[in-house]
Amino acid sequence: MPKIFLIGCITLGGLGIGAFLGWYFTGHRYCVQIKHLRELSEKYLMWVRLYDIWMMDDERGRTIEDYLIARGSRNIAIYGMSYLGIRLCRRLKQRGIINVEYAMDSNPQIELPDIVIYYPGSEKRNVDSVIVTAIYSFDAIRERLLQRGYKHVYAIDEILYDLLKDNAD
């Protein structure tokens, strides 16, 4: 009887531990997935807000070109060729006031027919400034670009908020 009791306890204990571990790892995976989705939704919300501010600036006659010209930037590079980077590149090329020399992106598979895209670690090329559209990683990107010799590195959100602030005056 004691052996059967002991085997039963071990079996129940093993089942209990197995159930707990299964619950924990399933729950952990679910929590990681929820965290990822929350971060993604915050990122998309920020993009929507930036588009809104961009359009408000545009309606008031203040443009990114104005901002760059006021800082002596006529030839630029764009870092980050996701939604914002593509829109910015096309807008600047369409207006023809600022010359977009090239773009940079850490995804080597991104290709656009009307712009040369370099991987960030490649050789530095001469431009007056770099506009970073990857705002969630701006501080690290800015630091790397400054170390590589780029003099003026701007975040797209800072530009848009500065233009909006200037409009309020």
mmCIF file of N, CA, C and O in Angstrom, residues 89-149:
data_model
loop_
_atom_site.group_PDB
_atom_site.id
_atom_site.type_symbol
_atom_site.label_atom_id
_atom_site.label_comp_id
_atom_site.label_asym_id
_atom_site.label_seq_id
_atom_site.Cartn_x
_atom_site.Cartn_y
_atom_site.Cartn_z
ATOM 1 N N CYS A 89 9.892 60.659 -49.041
ATOM 2 C CA CYS A 89 10.733 60.627 -50.240
ATOM 3 C C CYS A 89 9.939 61.072 -51.465
ATOM 4 O O CYS A 89 10.374 61.943 -52.219
ATOM 5 N N ARG A 90 8.781 60.520 -51.649
ATOM 6 C CA ARG A 90 7.961 60.855 -52.828
ATOM 7 C C ARG A 90 7.507 62.309 -52.787
ATOM 8 O O ARG A 90 7.487 62.985 -53.815
ATOM 9 N N ARG A 91 7.129 62.790 -51.600
ATOM 10 C CA ARG A 91 6.683 64.181 -51.469
ATOM 11 C C ARG A 91 7.823 65.145 -51.811
ATOM 12 O O ARG A 91 7.634 66.100 -52.558
ATOM 13 N N LEU A 92 9.005 64.904 -51.264
ATOM 14 C CA LEU A 92 10.130 65.795 -51.531
ATOM 15 C C LEU A 92 10.552 65.738 -52.998
ATOM 16 O O LEU A 92 10.855 66.770 -53.595
ATOM 17 N N LYS A 93 10.562 64.556 -53.584
ATOM 18 C CA LYS A 93 10.926 64.432 -54.998
ATOM 19 C C LYS A 93 9.888 65.113 -55.886
ATOM 20 O O LYS A 93 10.233 65.762 -56.875
ATOM 21 N N GLN A 94 8.616 64.987 -55.519
ATOM 22 C CA GLN A 94 7.529 65.592 -56.295
ATOM 23 C C GLN A 94 7.655 67.116 -56.322
ATOM 24 O O GLN A 94 7.486 67.739 -57.360
ATOM 25 N N ARG A 95 7.975 67.697 -55.195
ATOM 26 C CA ARG A 95 8.062 69.157 -55.110
ATOM 27 C C ARG A 95 9.372 69.685 -55.692
ATOM 28 O O ARG A 95 9.431 70.828 -56.147
ATOM 29 N N GLY A 96 10.445 68.900 -55.649
ATOM 30 C CA GLY A 96 11.702 69.260 -56.298
ATOM 31 C C GLY A 96 12.499 70.373 -55.641
ATOM 32 O O GLY A 96 13.438 70.877 -56.244
ATOM 33 N N ILE A 97 12.170 70.772 -54.435
ATOM 34 C CA ILE A 97 12.904 71.843 -53.753
ATOM 35 C C ILE A 97 14.115 71.275 -53.014
ATOM 36 O O ILE A 97 15.189 71.860 -53.016
ATOM 37 N N ILE A 98 13.926 70.123 -52.390
ATOM 38 C CA ILE A 98 14.974 69.427 -51.654
ATOM 39 C C ILE A 98 15.384 68.206 -52.473
ATOM 40 O O ILE A 98 14.530 67.474 -52.965
ATOM 41 N N ASN A 99 16.669 67.973 -52.585
ATOM 42 C CA ASN A 99 17.179 66.832 -53.327
ATOM 43 C C ASN A 99 17.374 65.643 -52.380
ATOM 44 O O ASN A 99 18.172 65.722 -51.450
ATOM 45 N N VAL A 100 16.650 64.578 -52.624
ATOM 46 C CA VAL A 100 16.837 63.350 -51.851
ATOM 47 C C VAL A 100 17.907 62.536 -52.572
ATOM 48 O O VAL A 100 17.645 61.942 -53.616
ATOM 49 N N GLU A 101 19.114 62.555 -52.018
ATOM 50 C CA GLU A 101 20.247 61.875 -52.651
ATOM 51 C C GLU A 101 20.081 60.359 -52.616
ATOM 52 O O GLU A 101 20.363 59.679 -53.591
ATOM 53 N N TYR A 102 19.674 59.846 -51.449
ATOM 54 C CA TYR A 102 19.527 58.406 -51.267
ATOM 55 C C TYR A 102 18.753 58.149 -49.987
ATOM 56 O O TYR A 102 18.425 59.076 -49.245
ATOM 57 N N ALA A 103 18.470 56.879 -49.748
ATOM 58 C CA ALA A 103 17.799 56.456 -48.524
ATOM 59 C C ALA A 103 18.643 55.370 -47.867
ATOM 60 O O ALA A 103 19.521 54.783 -48.497
ATOM 61 N N MET A 104 18.361 55.129 -46.594
ATOM 62 C CA MET A 104 19.022 54.057 -45.850
ATOM 63 C C MET A 104 17.939 53.258 -45.133
ATOM 64 O O MET A 104 16.971 53.830 -44.635
ATOM 65 N N ASP A 105 18.140 51.959 -45.083
ATOM 66 C CA ASP A 105 17.215 51.108 -44.344
ATOM 67 C C ASP A 105 17.945 49.844 -43.926
ATOM 68 O O ASP A 105 18.783 49.331 -44.671
ATOM 69 N N SER A 106 17.618 49.360 -42.743
ATOM 70 C CA SER A 106 18.285 48.160 -42.236
ATOM 71 C C SER A 106 17.746 46.883 -42.868
ATOM 72 O O SER A 106 18.324 45.822 -42.684
ATOM 73 N N ASN A 107 16.645 46.974 -43.602
ATOM 74 C CA ASN A 107 16.115 45.820 -44.324
ATOM 75 C C ASN A 107 16.684 45.833 -45.742
ATOM 76 O O ASN A 107 16.262 46.630 -46.572
ATOM 77 N N PRO A 108 17.632 44.951 -46.034
ATOM 78 C CA PRO A 108 18.288 44.989 -47.349
ATOM 79 C C PRO A 108 17.384 44.571 -48.506
ATOM 80 O O PRO A 108 17.764 44.716 -49.658
ATOM 81 N N GLN A 109 16.188 44.105 -48.208
ATOM 82 C CA GLN A 109 15.297 43.653 -49.281
ATOM 83 C C GLN A 109 14.376 44.762 -49.798
ATOM 84 O O GLN A 109 13.676 44.569 -50.778
ATOM 85 N N ILE A 110 14.386 45.915 -49.148
ATOM 86 C CA ILE A 110 13.531 47.010 -49.599
ATOM 87 C C ILE A 110 14.129 47.619 -50.860
ATOM 88 O O ILE A 110 15.313 47.950 -50.908
ATOM 89 N N GLU A 111 13.295 47.758 -51.879
ATOM 90 C CA GLU A 111 13.712 48.371 -53.136
ATOM 91 C C GLU A 111 12.610 49.288 -53.624
ATOM 92 O O GLU A 111 11.434 48.947 -53.548
ATOM 93 N N LEU A 112 12.995 50.461 -54.095
ATOM 94 C CA LEU A 112 12.062 51.396 -54.717
ATOM 95 C C LEU A 112 12.666 51.818 -56.046
ATOM 96 O O LEU A 112 13.881 52.046 -56.130
ATOM 97 N N PRO A 113 11.851 51.944 -57.077
ATOM 98 C CA PRO A 113 12.406 52.223 -58.403
ATOM 99 C C PRO A 113 13.047 53.600 -58.540
ATOM 100 O O PRO A 113 13.944 53.778 -59.342
ATOM 101 N N ASP A 114 12.633 54.576 -57.744
ATOM 102 C CA ASP A 114 13.105 55.939 -57.962
ATOM 103 C C ASP A 114 14.104 56.442 -56.920
ATOM 104 O O ASP A 114 14.410 57.627 -56.885
ATOM 105 N N ILE A 115 14.650 55.539 -56.083
ATOM 106 C CA ILE A 115 15.609 55.971 -55.062
ATOM 107 C C ILE A 115 16.598 54.845 -54.767
ATOM 108 O O ILE A 115 16.212 53.678 -54.711
ATOM 109 N N VAL A 116 17.844 55.207 -54.603
ATOM 110 C CA VAL A 116 18.867 54.239 -54.218
ATOM 111 C C VAL A 116 18.786 54.068 -52.708
ATOM 112 O O VAL A 116 18.752 55.056 -51.966
ATOM 113 N N ILE A 117 18.725 52.826 -52.250
ATOM 114 C CA ILE A 117 18.631 52.540 -50.824
ATOM 115 C C ILE A 117 19.873 51.774 -50.399
ATOM 116 O O ILE A 117 20.177 50.714 -50.938
ATOM 117 N N TYR A 118 20.572 52.331 -49.425
ATOM 118 C CA TYR A 118 21.780 51.717 -48.898
ATOM 119 C C TYR A 118 21.495 51.082 -47.538
ATOM 120 O O TYR A 118 20.642 51.556 -46.786
ATOM 121 N N TYR A 119 22.253 50.064 -47.245
ATOM 122 C CA TYR A 119 22.233 49.481 -45.906
ATOM 123 C C TYR A 119 23.005 50.445 -45.002
ATOM 124 O O TYR A 119 24.036 50.971 -45.417
ATOM 125 N N PRO A 120 22.523 50.724 -43.773
ATOM 126 C CA PRO A 120 23.158 51.739 -42.922
ATOM 127 C C PRO A 120 24.651 51.553 -42.668
ATOM 128 O O PRO A 120 25.355 52.526 -42.447
ATOM 129 N N GLY A 121 25.166 50.356 -42.705
ATOM 130 C CA GLY A 121 26.587 50.141 -42.438
ATOM 131 C C GLY A 121 27.488 50.421 -43.623
ATOM 132 O O GLY A 121 28.701 50.377 -43.511
ATOM 133 N N SER A 122 26.892 50.708 -44.762
ATOM 134 C CA SER A 122 27.726 50.943 -45.945
ATOM 135 C C SER A 122 28.408 52.304 -45.836
ATOM 136 O O SER A 122 28.172 53.082 -44.922
ATOM 137 N N GLU A 123 29.222 52.591 -46.795
ATOM 138 C CA GLU A 123 30.056 53.800 -46.775
ATOM 139 C C GLU A 123 29.205 55.072 -46.681
ATOM 140 O O GLU A 123 28.154 55.188 -47.307
ATOM 141 N N LYS A 124 29.691 56.042 -45.897
ATOM 142 C CA LYS A 124 29.002 57.323 -45.740
ATOM 143 C C LYS A 124 29.076 58.108 -47.048
ATOM 144 O O LYS A 124 30.103 58.164 -47.693
ATOM 145 N N ARG A 125 27.968 58.709 -47.393
ATOM 146 C CA ARG A 125 27.907 59.542 -48.583
ATOM 147 C C ARG A 125 27.554 60.961 -48.170
ATOM 148 O O ARG A 125 26.859 61.169 -47.183
ATOM 149 N N ASN A 126 27.993 61.938 -48.932
ATOM 150 C CA ASN A 126 27.814 63.340 -48.564
ATOM 151 C C ASN A 126 26.384 63.825 -48.742
ATOM 152 O O ASN A 126 25.834 63.749 -49.845
ATOM 153 N N VAL A 127 25.814 64.318 -47.664
ATOM 154 C CA VAL A 127 24.520 65.003 -47.675
ATOM 155 C C VAL A 127 24.578 66.077 -46.585
ATOM 156 O O VAL A 127 25.405 66.021 -45.681
ATOM 157 N N ASP A 128 23.676 67.048 -46.688
ATOM 158 C CA ASP A 128 23.611 68.097 -45.670
ATOM 159 C C ASP A 128 23.016 67.576 -44.369
ATOM 160 O O ASP A 128 23.413 67.998 -43.293
ATOM 161 N N SER A 129 22.029 66.698 -44.482
ATOM 162 C CA SER A 129 21.380 66.170 -43.283
ATOM 163 C C SER A 129 20.675 64.858 -43.596
ATOM 164 O O SER A 129 20.496 64.489 -44.761
ATOM 165 N N VAL A 130 20.287 64.191 -42.526
ATOM 166 C CA VAL A 130 19.545 62.925 -42.627
ATOM 167 C C VAL A 130 18.257 63.090 -41.831
ATOM 168 O O VAL A 130 18.274 63.572 -40.702
ATOM 169 N N ILE A 131 17.150 62.695 -42.442
ATOM 170 C CA ILE A 131 15.872 62.672 -41.732
ATOM 171 C C ILE A 131 15.571 61.221 -41.400
ATOM 172 O O ILE A 131 15.532 60.359 -42.288
ATOM 173 N N VAL A 132 15.355 60.958 -40.121
ATOM 174 C CA VAL A 132 15.074 59.605 -39.652
ATOM 175 C C VAL A 132 13.568 59.452 -39.464
ATOM 176 O O VAL A 132 12.952 60.199 -38.699
ATOM 177 N N THR A 133 12.998 58.486 -40.180
ATOM 178 C CA THR A 133 11.559 58.220 -40.028
ATOM 179 C C THR A 133 11.299 57.045 -39.098
ATOM 180 O O THR A 133 10.154 56.804 -38.726
ATOM 181 N N ALA A 134 12.340 56.328 -38.729
ATOM 182 C CA ALA A 134 12.218 55.208 -37.774
ATOM 183 C C ALA A 134 12.265 55.798 -36.361
ATOM 184 O O ALA A 134 13.270 55.697 -35.661
ATOM 185 N N ILE A 135 11.171 56.432 -35.949
ATOM 186 C CA ILE A 135 11.188 57.242 -34.731
ATOM 187 C C ILE A 135 11.332 56.430 -33.452
ATOM 188 O O ILE A 135 11.819 56.947 -32.456
ATOM 189 N N TYR A 136 10.930 55.167 -33.467
ATOM 190 C CA TYR A 136 11.044 54.361 -32.252
ATOM 191 C C TYR A 136 12.486 53.994 -31.939
ATOM 192 O O TYR A 136 12.807 53.647 -30.818
ATOM 193 N N SER A 137 13.348 54.093 -32.915
ATOM 194 C CA SER A 137 14.766 53.777 -32.716
ATOM 195 C C SER A 137 15.647 54.997 -32.934
ATOM 196 O O SER A 137 16.842 54.867 -33.153
ATOM 197 N N PHE A 138 15.055 56.184 -32.891
ATOM 198 C CA PHE A 138 15.769 57.400 -33.285
ATOM 199 C C PHE A 138 17.060 57.620 -32.518
ATOM 200 O O PHE A 138 18.102 57.914 -33.117
ATOM 201 N N ASP A 139 17.043 57.516 -31.208
ATOM 202 C CA ASP A 139 18.239 57.830 -30.417
ATOM 203 C C ASP A 139 19.434 56.968 -30.820
ATOM 204 O O ASP A 139 20.544 57.478 -31.013
ATOM 205 N N ALA A 140 19.212 55.665 -30.968
ATOM 206 C CA ALA A 140 20.300 54.761 -31.355
ATOM 207 C C ALA A 140 20.756 55.040 -32.787
ATOM 208 O O ALA A 140 21.963 55.056 -33.076
ATOM 209 N N ILE A 141 19.811 55.281 -33.676
ATOM 210 C CA ILE A 141 20.155 55.568 -35.079
ATOM 211 C C ILE A 141 20.933 56.874 -35.166
ATOM 212 O O ILE A 141 21.956 56.961 -35.847
ATOM 213 N N ARG A 142 20.462 57.889 -34.466
ATOM 214 C CA ARG A 142 21.133 59.198 -34.474
ATOM 215 C C ARG A 142 22.582 59.052 -33.993
ATOM 216 O O ARG A 142 23.500 59.583 -34.614
ATOM 217 N N GLU A 143 22.763 58.322 -32.914
ATOM 218 C CA GLU A 143 24.108 58.136 -32.368
ATOM 219 C C GLU A 143 25.027 57.461 -33.396
ATOM 220 O O GLU A 143 26.167 57.883 -33.601
ATOM 221 N N ARG A 144 24.526 56.415 -34.049
ATOM 222 C CA ARG A 144 25.334 55.718 -35.060
ATOM 223 C C ARG A 144 25.675 56.641 -36.237
ATOM 224 O O ARG A 144 26.789 56.640 -36.740
ATOM 225 N N LEU A 145 24.691 57.420 -36.667
ATOM 226 C CA LEU A 145 24.939 58.317 -37.804
ATOM 227 C C LEU A 145 25.926 59.420 -37.445
ATOM 228 O O LEU A 145 26.797 59.766 -38.253
ATOM 229 N N LEU A 146 25.819 59.960 -36.252
ATOM 230 C CA LEU A 146 26.775 60.986 -35.824
ATOM 231 C C LEU A 146 28.182 60.409 -35.728
ATOM 232 O O LEU A 146 29.154 61.061 -36.119
ATOM 233 N N GLN A 147 28.301 59.179 -35.234
ATOM 234 C CA GLN A 147 29.608 58.526 -35.154
ATOM 235 C C GLN A 147 30.199 58.286 -36.539
ATOM 236 O O GLN A 147 31.414 58.283 -36.704
ATOM 237 N N ARG A 148 29.333 58.080 -37.518
ATOM 238 C CA ARG A 148 29.812 57.843 -38.882
ATOM 239 C C ARG A 148 30.109 59.135 -39.638
ATOM 240 O O ARG A 148 30.499 59.109 -40.792
ATOM 241 N N GLY A 149 29.897 60.293 -38.983
ATOM 242 C CA GLY A 149 30.278 61.552 -39.599
ATOM 243 C C GLY A 149 29.151 62.407 -40.142
ATOM 244 O O GLY A 149 29.403 63.490 -40.675
#
